[in-house]
Short mmCIF file of C-alpha atoms and ligand atoms in Angstrom, two decimals:
data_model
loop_
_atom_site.label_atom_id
_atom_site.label_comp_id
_atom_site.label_asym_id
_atom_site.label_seq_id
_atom_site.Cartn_x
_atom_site.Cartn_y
_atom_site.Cartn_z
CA UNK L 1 -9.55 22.66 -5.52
CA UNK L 2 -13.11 21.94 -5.87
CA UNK L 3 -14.82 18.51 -4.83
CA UNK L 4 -18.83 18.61 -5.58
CA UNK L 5 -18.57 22.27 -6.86
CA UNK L 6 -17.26 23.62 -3.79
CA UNK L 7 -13.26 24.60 -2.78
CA UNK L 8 -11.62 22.60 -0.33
CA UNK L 9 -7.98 22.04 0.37
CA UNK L 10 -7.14 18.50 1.79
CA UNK L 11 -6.42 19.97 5.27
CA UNK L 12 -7.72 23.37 7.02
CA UNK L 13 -7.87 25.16 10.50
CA UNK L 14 -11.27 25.97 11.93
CA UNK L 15 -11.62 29.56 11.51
CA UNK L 16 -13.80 30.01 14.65
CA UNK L 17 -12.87 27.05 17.36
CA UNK L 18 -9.37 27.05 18.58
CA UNK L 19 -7.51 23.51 18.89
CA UNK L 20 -9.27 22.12 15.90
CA UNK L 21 -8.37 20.99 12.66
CA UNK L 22 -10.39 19.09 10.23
CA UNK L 23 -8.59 17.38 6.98
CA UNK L 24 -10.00 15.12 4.21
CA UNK L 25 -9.60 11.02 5.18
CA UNK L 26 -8.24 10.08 1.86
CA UNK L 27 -8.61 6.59 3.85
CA UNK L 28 -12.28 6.73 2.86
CA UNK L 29 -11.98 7.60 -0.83
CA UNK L 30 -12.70 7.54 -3.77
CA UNK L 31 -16.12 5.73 -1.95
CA UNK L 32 -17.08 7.94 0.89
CA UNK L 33 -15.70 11.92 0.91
CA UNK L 34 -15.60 13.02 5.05
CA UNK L 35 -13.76 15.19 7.24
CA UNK L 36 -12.58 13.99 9.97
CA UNK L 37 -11.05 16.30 13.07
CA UNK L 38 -8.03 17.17 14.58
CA UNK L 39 -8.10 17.61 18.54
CA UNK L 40 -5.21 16.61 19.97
CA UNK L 41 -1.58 15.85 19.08
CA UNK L 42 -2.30 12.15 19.17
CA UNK L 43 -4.72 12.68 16.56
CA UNK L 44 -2.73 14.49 14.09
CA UNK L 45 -0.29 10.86 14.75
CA UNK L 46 -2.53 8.82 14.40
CA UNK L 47 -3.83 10.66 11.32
CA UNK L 48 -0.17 10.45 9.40
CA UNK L 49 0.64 6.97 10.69
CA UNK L 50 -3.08 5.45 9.19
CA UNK L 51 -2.44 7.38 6.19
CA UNK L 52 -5.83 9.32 6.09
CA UNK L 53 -3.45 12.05 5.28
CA UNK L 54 -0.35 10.81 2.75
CA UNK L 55 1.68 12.76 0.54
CA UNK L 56 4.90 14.85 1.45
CA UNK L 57 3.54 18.09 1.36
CA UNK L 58 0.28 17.23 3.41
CA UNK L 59 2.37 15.29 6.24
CA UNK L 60 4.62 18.00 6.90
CA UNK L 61 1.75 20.28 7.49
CA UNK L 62 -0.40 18.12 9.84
CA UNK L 63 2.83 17.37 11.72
CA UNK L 64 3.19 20.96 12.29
CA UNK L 65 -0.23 21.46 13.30
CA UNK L 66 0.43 18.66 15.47
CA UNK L 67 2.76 20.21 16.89
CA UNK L 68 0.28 23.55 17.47
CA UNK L 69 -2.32 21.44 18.97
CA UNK L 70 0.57 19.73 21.38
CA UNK L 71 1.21 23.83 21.85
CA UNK L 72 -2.40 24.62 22.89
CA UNK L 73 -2.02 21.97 26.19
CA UNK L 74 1.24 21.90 27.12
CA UNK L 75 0.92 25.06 29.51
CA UNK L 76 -1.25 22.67 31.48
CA UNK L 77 1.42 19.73 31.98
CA UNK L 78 3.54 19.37 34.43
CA UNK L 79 6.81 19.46 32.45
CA UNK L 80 5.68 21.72 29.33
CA UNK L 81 9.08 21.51 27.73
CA UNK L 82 9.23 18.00 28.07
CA UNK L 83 5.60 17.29 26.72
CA UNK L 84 6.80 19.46 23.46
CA UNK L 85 9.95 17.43 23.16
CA UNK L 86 8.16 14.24 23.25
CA UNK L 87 5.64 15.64 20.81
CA UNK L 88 8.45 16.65 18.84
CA UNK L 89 9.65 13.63 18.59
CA UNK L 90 6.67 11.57 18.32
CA UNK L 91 5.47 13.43 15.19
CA UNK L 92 8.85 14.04 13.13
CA UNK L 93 9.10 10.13 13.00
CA UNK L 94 5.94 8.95 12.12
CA UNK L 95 7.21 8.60 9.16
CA UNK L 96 10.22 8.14 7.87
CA UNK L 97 10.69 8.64 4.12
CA UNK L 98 9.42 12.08 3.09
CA UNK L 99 11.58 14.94 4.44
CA UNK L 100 8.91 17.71 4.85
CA UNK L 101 7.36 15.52 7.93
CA UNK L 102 10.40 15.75 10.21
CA UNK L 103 11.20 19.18 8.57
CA UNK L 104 7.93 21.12 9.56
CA UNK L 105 7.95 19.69 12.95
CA UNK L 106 11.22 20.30 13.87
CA UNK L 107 11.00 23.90 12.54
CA UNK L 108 7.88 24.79 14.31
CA UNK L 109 9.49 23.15 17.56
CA UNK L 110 12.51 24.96 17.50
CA UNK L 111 10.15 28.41 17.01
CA UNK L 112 7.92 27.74 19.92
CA UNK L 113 11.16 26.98 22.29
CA UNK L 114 12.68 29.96 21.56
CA UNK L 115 9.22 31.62 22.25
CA UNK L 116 7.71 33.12 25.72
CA UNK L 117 5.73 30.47 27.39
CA UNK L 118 2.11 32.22 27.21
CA UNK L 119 2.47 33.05 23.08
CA UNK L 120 3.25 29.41 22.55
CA UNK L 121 0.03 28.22 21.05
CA UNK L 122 -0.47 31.16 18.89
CA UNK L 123 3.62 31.28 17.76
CA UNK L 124 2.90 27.48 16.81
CA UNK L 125 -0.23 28.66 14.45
CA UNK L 126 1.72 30.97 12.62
CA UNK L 127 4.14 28.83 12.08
CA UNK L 128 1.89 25.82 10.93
CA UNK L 129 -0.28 28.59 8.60
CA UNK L 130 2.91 30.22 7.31
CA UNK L 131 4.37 26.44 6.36
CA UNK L 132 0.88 25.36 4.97
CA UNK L 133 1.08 28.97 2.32
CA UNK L 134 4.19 28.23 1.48
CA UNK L 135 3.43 24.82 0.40
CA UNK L 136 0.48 26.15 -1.30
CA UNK L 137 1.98 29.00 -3.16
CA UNK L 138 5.26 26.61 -3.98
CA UNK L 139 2.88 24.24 -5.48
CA UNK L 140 0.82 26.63 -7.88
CA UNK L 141 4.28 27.85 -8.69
CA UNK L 142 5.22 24.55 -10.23
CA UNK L 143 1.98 24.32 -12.17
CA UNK L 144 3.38 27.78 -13.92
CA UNK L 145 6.38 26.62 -14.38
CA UNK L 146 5.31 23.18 -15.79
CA UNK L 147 2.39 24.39 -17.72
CA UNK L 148 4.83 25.36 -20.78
CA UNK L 149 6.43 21.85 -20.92
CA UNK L 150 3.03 20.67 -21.33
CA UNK L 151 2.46 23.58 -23.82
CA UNK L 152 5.22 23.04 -26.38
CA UNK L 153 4.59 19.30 -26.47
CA UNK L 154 0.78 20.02 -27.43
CA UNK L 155 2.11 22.90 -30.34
CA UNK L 156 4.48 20.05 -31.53
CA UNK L 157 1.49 17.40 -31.53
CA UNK L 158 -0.71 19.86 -33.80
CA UNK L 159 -2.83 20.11 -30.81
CA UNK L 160 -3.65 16.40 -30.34
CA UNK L 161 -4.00 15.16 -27.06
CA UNK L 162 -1.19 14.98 -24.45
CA UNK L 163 -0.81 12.24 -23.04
CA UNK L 164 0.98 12.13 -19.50
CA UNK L 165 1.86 8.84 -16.95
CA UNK L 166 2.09 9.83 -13.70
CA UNK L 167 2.67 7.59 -10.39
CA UNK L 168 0.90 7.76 -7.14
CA UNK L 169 -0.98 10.44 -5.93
CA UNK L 170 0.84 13.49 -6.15
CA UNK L 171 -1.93 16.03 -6.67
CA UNK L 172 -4.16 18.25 -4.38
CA UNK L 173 -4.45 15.80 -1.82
CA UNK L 174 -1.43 14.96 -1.22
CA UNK L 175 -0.20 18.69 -0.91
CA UNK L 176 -3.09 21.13 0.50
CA UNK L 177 -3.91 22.43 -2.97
CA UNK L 178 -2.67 22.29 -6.60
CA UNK L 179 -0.30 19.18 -5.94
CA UNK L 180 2.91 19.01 -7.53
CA UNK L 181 2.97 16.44 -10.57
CA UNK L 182 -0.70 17.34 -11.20
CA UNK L 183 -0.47 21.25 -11.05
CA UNK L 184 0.87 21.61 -14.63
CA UNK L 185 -1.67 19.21 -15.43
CA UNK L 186 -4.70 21.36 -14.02
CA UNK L 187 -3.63 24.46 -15.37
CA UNK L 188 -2.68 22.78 -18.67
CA UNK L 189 -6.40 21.68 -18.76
CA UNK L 190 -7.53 24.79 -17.11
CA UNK L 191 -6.02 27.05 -20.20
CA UNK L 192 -7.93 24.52 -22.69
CA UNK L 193 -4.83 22.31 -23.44
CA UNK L 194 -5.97 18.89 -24.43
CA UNK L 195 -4.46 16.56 -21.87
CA UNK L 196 -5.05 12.62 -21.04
CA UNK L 197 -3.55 11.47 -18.13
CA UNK L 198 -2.65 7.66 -17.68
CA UNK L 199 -2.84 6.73 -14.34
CA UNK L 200 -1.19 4.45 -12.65
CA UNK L 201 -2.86 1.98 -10.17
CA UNK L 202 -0.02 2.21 -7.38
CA UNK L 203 -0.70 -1.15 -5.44
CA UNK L 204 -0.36 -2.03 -2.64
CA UNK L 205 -2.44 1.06 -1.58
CA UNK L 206 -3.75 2.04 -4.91
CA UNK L 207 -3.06 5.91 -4.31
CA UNK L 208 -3.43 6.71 -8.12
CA UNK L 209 -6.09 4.04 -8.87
CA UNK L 210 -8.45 5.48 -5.81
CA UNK L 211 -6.98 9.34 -5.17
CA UNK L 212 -5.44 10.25 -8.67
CA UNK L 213 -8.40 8.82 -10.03
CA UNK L 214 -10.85 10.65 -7.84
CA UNK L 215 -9.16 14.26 -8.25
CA UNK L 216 -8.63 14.51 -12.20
CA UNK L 217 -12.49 13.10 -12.27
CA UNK L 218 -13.61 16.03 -10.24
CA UNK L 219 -11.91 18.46 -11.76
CA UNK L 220 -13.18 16.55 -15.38
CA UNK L 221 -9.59 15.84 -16.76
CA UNK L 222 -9.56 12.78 -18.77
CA UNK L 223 -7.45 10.13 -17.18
CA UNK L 224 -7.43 6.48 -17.89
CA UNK L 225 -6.23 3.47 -14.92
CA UNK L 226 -3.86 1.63 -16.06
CA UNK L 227 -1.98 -1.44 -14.00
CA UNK L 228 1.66 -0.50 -13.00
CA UNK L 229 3.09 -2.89 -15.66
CA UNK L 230 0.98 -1.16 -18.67
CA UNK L 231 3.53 2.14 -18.72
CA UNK L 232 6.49 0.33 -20.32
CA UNK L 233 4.47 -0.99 -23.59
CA UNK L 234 2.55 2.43 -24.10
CA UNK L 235 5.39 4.07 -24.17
CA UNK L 236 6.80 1.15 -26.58
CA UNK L 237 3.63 2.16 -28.90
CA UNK L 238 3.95 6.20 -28.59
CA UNK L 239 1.28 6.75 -25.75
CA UNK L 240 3.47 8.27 -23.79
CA UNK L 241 4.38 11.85 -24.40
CA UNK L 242 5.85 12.65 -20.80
CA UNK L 243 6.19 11.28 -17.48
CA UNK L 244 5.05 13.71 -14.22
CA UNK L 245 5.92 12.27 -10.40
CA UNK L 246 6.60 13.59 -7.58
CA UNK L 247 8.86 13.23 -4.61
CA UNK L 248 8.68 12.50 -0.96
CA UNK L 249 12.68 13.48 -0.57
CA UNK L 250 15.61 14.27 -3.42
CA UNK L 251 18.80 14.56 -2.83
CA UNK L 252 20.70 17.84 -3.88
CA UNK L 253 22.29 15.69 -6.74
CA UNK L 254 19.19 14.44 -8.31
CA UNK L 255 18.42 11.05 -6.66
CA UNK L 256 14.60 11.01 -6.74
CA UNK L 257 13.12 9.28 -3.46
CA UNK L 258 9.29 8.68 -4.69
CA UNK L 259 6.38 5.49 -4.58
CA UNK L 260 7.55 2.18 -5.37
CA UNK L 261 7.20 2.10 -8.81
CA UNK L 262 8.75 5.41 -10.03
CA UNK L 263 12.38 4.00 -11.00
CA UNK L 264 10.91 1.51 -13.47
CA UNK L 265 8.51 4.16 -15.21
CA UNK L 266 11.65 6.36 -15.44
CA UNK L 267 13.93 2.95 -16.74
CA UNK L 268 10.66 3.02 -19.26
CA UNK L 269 10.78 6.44 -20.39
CA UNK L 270 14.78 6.84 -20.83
CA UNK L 271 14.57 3.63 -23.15
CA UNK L 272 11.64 4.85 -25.35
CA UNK L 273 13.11 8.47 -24.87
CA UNK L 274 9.94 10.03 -23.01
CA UNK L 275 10.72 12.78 -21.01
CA UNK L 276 10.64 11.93 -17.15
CA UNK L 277 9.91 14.82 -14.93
CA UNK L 278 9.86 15.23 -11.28
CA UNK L 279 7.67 17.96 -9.77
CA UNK L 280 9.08 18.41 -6.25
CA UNK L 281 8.95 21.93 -3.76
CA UNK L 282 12.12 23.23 -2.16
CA UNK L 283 10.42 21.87 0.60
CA UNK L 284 11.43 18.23 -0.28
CA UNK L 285 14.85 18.56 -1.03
CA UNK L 286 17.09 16.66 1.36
CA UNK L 287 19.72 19.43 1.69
CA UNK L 288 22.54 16.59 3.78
CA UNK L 289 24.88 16.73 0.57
CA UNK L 290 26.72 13.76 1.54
CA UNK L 291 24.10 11.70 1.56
CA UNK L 292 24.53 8.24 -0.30
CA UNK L 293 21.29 7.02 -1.97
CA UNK L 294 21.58 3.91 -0.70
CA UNK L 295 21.23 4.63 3.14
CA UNK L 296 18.30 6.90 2.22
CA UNK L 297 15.87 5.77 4.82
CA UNK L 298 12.56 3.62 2.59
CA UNK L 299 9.38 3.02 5.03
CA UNK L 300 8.65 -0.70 5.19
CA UNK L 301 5.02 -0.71 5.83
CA UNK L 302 3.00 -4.00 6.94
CA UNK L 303 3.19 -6.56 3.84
CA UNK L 304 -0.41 -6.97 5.10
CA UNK L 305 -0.93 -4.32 2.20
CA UNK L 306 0.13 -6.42 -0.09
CA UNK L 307 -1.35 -9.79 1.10
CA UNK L 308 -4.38 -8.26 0.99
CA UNK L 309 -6.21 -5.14 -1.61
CA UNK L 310 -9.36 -3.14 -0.73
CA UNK L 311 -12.41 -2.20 -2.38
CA UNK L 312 -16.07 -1.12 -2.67
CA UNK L 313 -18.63 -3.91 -2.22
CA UNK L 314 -21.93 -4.02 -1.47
CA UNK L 315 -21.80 -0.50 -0.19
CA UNK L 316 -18.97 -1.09 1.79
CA UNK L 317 -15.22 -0.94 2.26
CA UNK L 318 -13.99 -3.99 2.43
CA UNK L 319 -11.11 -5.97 2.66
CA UNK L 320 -9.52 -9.68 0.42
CA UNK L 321 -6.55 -11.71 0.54
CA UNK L 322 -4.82 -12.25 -2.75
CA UNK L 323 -2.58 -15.01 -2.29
CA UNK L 324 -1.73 -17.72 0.01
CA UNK L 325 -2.09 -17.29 4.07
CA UNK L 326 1.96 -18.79 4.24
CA UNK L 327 3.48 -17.29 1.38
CA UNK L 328 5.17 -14.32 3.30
CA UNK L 329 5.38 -10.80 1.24
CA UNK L 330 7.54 -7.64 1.38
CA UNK L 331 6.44 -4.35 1.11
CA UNK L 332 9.17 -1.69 0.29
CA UNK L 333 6.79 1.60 0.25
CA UNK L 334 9.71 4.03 -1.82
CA UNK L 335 12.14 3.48 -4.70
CA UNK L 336 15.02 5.87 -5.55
CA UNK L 337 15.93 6.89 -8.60
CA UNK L 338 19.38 8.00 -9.79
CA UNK L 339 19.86 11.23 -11.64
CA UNK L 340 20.86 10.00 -15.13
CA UNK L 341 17.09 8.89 -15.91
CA UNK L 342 15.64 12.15 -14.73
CA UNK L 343 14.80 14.70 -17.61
CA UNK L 344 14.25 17.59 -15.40
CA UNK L 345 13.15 19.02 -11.90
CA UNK L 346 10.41 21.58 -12.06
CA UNK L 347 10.46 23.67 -8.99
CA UNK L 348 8.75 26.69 -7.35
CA UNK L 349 11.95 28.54 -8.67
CA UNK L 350 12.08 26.95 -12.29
CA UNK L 351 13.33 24.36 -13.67
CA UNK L 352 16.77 22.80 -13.49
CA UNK L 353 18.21 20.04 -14.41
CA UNK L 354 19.04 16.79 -11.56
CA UNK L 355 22.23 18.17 -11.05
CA UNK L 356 24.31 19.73 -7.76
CA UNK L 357 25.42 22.69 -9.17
CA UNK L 358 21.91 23.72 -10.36
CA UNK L 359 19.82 22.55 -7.39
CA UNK L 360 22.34 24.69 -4.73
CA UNK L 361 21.58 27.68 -6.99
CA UNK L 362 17.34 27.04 -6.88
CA UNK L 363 18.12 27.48 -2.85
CA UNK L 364 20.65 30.35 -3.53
CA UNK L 365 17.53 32.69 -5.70
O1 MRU T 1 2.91 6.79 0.76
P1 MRU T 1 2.37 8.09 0.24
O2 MRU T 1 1.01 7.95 -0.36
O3 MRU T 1 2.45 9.18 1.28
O4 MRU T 1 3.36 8.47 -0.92
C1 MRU T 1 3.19 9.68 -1.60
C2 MRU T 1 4.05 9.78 -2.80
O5 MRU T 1 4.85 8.93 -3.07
C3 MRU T 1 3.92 11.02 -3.60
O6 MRU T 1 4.33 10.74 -4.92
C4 MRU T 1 4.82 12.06 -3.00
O7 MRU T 1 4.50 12.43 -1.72
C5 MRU T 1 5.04 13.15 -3.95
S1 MRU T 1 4.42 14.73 -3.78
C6 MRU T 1 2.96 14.90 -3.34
#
């Protein structure tokens, strides 16, 4: 997607050095747009676990090229096998919640053991670049796919505006290129749709209110902030034509792992009868079918986030406490939420509905 006119995606290999990655610090926006690099596997840790890279997609793939840059020094340690299981491990548990993290390490892991010890930089590359398509491709796949939902609610509106809610950041950023929620969204605007997009803040980090925010305004899609309480009483007055997410995990029958905040937009949209979709690649399906919901593992970040907020002041990022220095604060980063209030998934295979039988058959095509 473009940012000042010219195409980025929110992480990249450098096509001349070897060892080096650079990636956009979503840390730093929507105030200050940099790159920052990739050298080492401690960097691509330290990367995921400060969050200047967030979003399922976008974690799995710095993971795995975490796991190529462990590649490209491990010949030179003294236990090589040993220094890639430690990377492994290191990596595929930075964070928890969002399957495609432990999922793209593990897999480009389990390539490079199998390979011969001199390719093992290079087999890790083609792994990482082959995951980092696929994500790609799955994710302008789901903009097709989506763009007709979009489409029939615009013909039955007369061609008044669309308005859509959507939670978090789960757009270019967060997934390489096209995002997931937003990819209907940027075609839809891209074929001359009118669309509106009502954007929620997302505290404690703010990933709609600063990243959402950001991306829609570059790519001039008319968006609106709105506090994560506002969503119930548009939709109680009509705003509200649809609701777009995404997912950091599902389960294979339809419980939706996404931002705090998701299950009460959907509670929203089933009682005022707004359609609640969840744009989510294959890649984020957790395929365990006995999983129950409940022991679904939810990151519990510092409630530092929530004690205090950050903002732009006087040229400057900067940090302020909200409430009072003893009153102690929880910070549950993921809700989940349960099949019944889910309208539809919209996949890189189609669309189906939250359901066993039809998600097994998306993995079956
Ligand atoms: O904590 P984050 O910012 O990594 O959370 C991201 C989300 O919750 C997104 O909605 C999710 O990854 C969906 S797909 C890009």
């Amino acid at each position: 997607m473009k940012v000042h006119g010219q195409e980025y995606r929110s992480i990249w290999l450098d096509p001349k050095e070897e060892g080096l990655v650079h990636l956009i610090n979503q840390n730093r926006l929507p105030w200050s747009f940099e790159i920052a690099d990739l050298r080492s596997p401690g960097d691509a840790l330290e990367a995921i676990r400060s969050m200047m890279v967030r979003g399922a997609p976008l974690i799995g793939a710095t993971g795995a090229l975490g796991m190529y840059l462990a590649a490209t020094t491990a010949k030179n340690q003294k236990d090589p096998e040993a220094f890639l299981n430690d990377w492994a491990y290191r990596l595929s548990t930075a964070r928890p919640t969002a399957i495609n993290l432990a999922r793209s390490v593990n897999h480009v892991f389990n390539k490079i053991r199998l390979g011969q010890s001199g390719e093992v930089s290079l087999l890790a590359k083609k792994e990482a670049e082959l995951i980092i398509e696929e994500e790609v491709d799955a994710c302008r796949k789901i903009g097709e796919y989506g763009l007709p939902l979009i489409r029939e609610c615009a013909e039955k509106k007369d061609g008044k505006t669309v308005n859509i809610l959507t939670h978090c950041n789960a757009g270019w950023l967060a997934c390489i290129d096209y995002g997931t929620a937003l990819a209907p969204v940027y075609l839809a605007h891209d074929a001359g749709l009118p669309v509106h997009v009502w954007v929620d803040e997302t505290r404690p980090r703010n990933q709609g209110a600063r990243l959402t925010a950001w991306e829609l305004g570059q790519h001039g899609i008319p968006h609106t902030v709105i506090t994560d309480n506002a969503g119930g009483t548009l939709m109680q007055k009509g705003q509200v034509d649809m609701v777009l997410v995404g997912s950091d995990r599902t389960t294979l029958d339809g419980y939706v792992v996404n931002k705090i905040g998701t299950y009460l937009k959907a509670l929203a949209a089933y009682d005022n009868h707004v359609p609640f979709y969840v744009a989510i690649p294959l890649s984020s399906f957790d395929l365990n079918t006995t999983t129950n919901p409940l022991l679904l593992p939810i990151e519990e970040p510092d409630p530092e986030e929530v004690r205090m907020i950050e903002g732009w002041h006087d040229g400057e990022i900067k940090q302020v406490q909200l409430f009072p220095e003893n009153s102690p604060a929880l910070n549950p980063a993921f809700d989940i939420t349960p099949p019944e209030f889910v309208t539809a998934l919209i996949t890189e295979k189609g669309i189906c509905m939250p359901v066993i039988e039809e998600t097994i058959r998306l993995f079956k095509e």
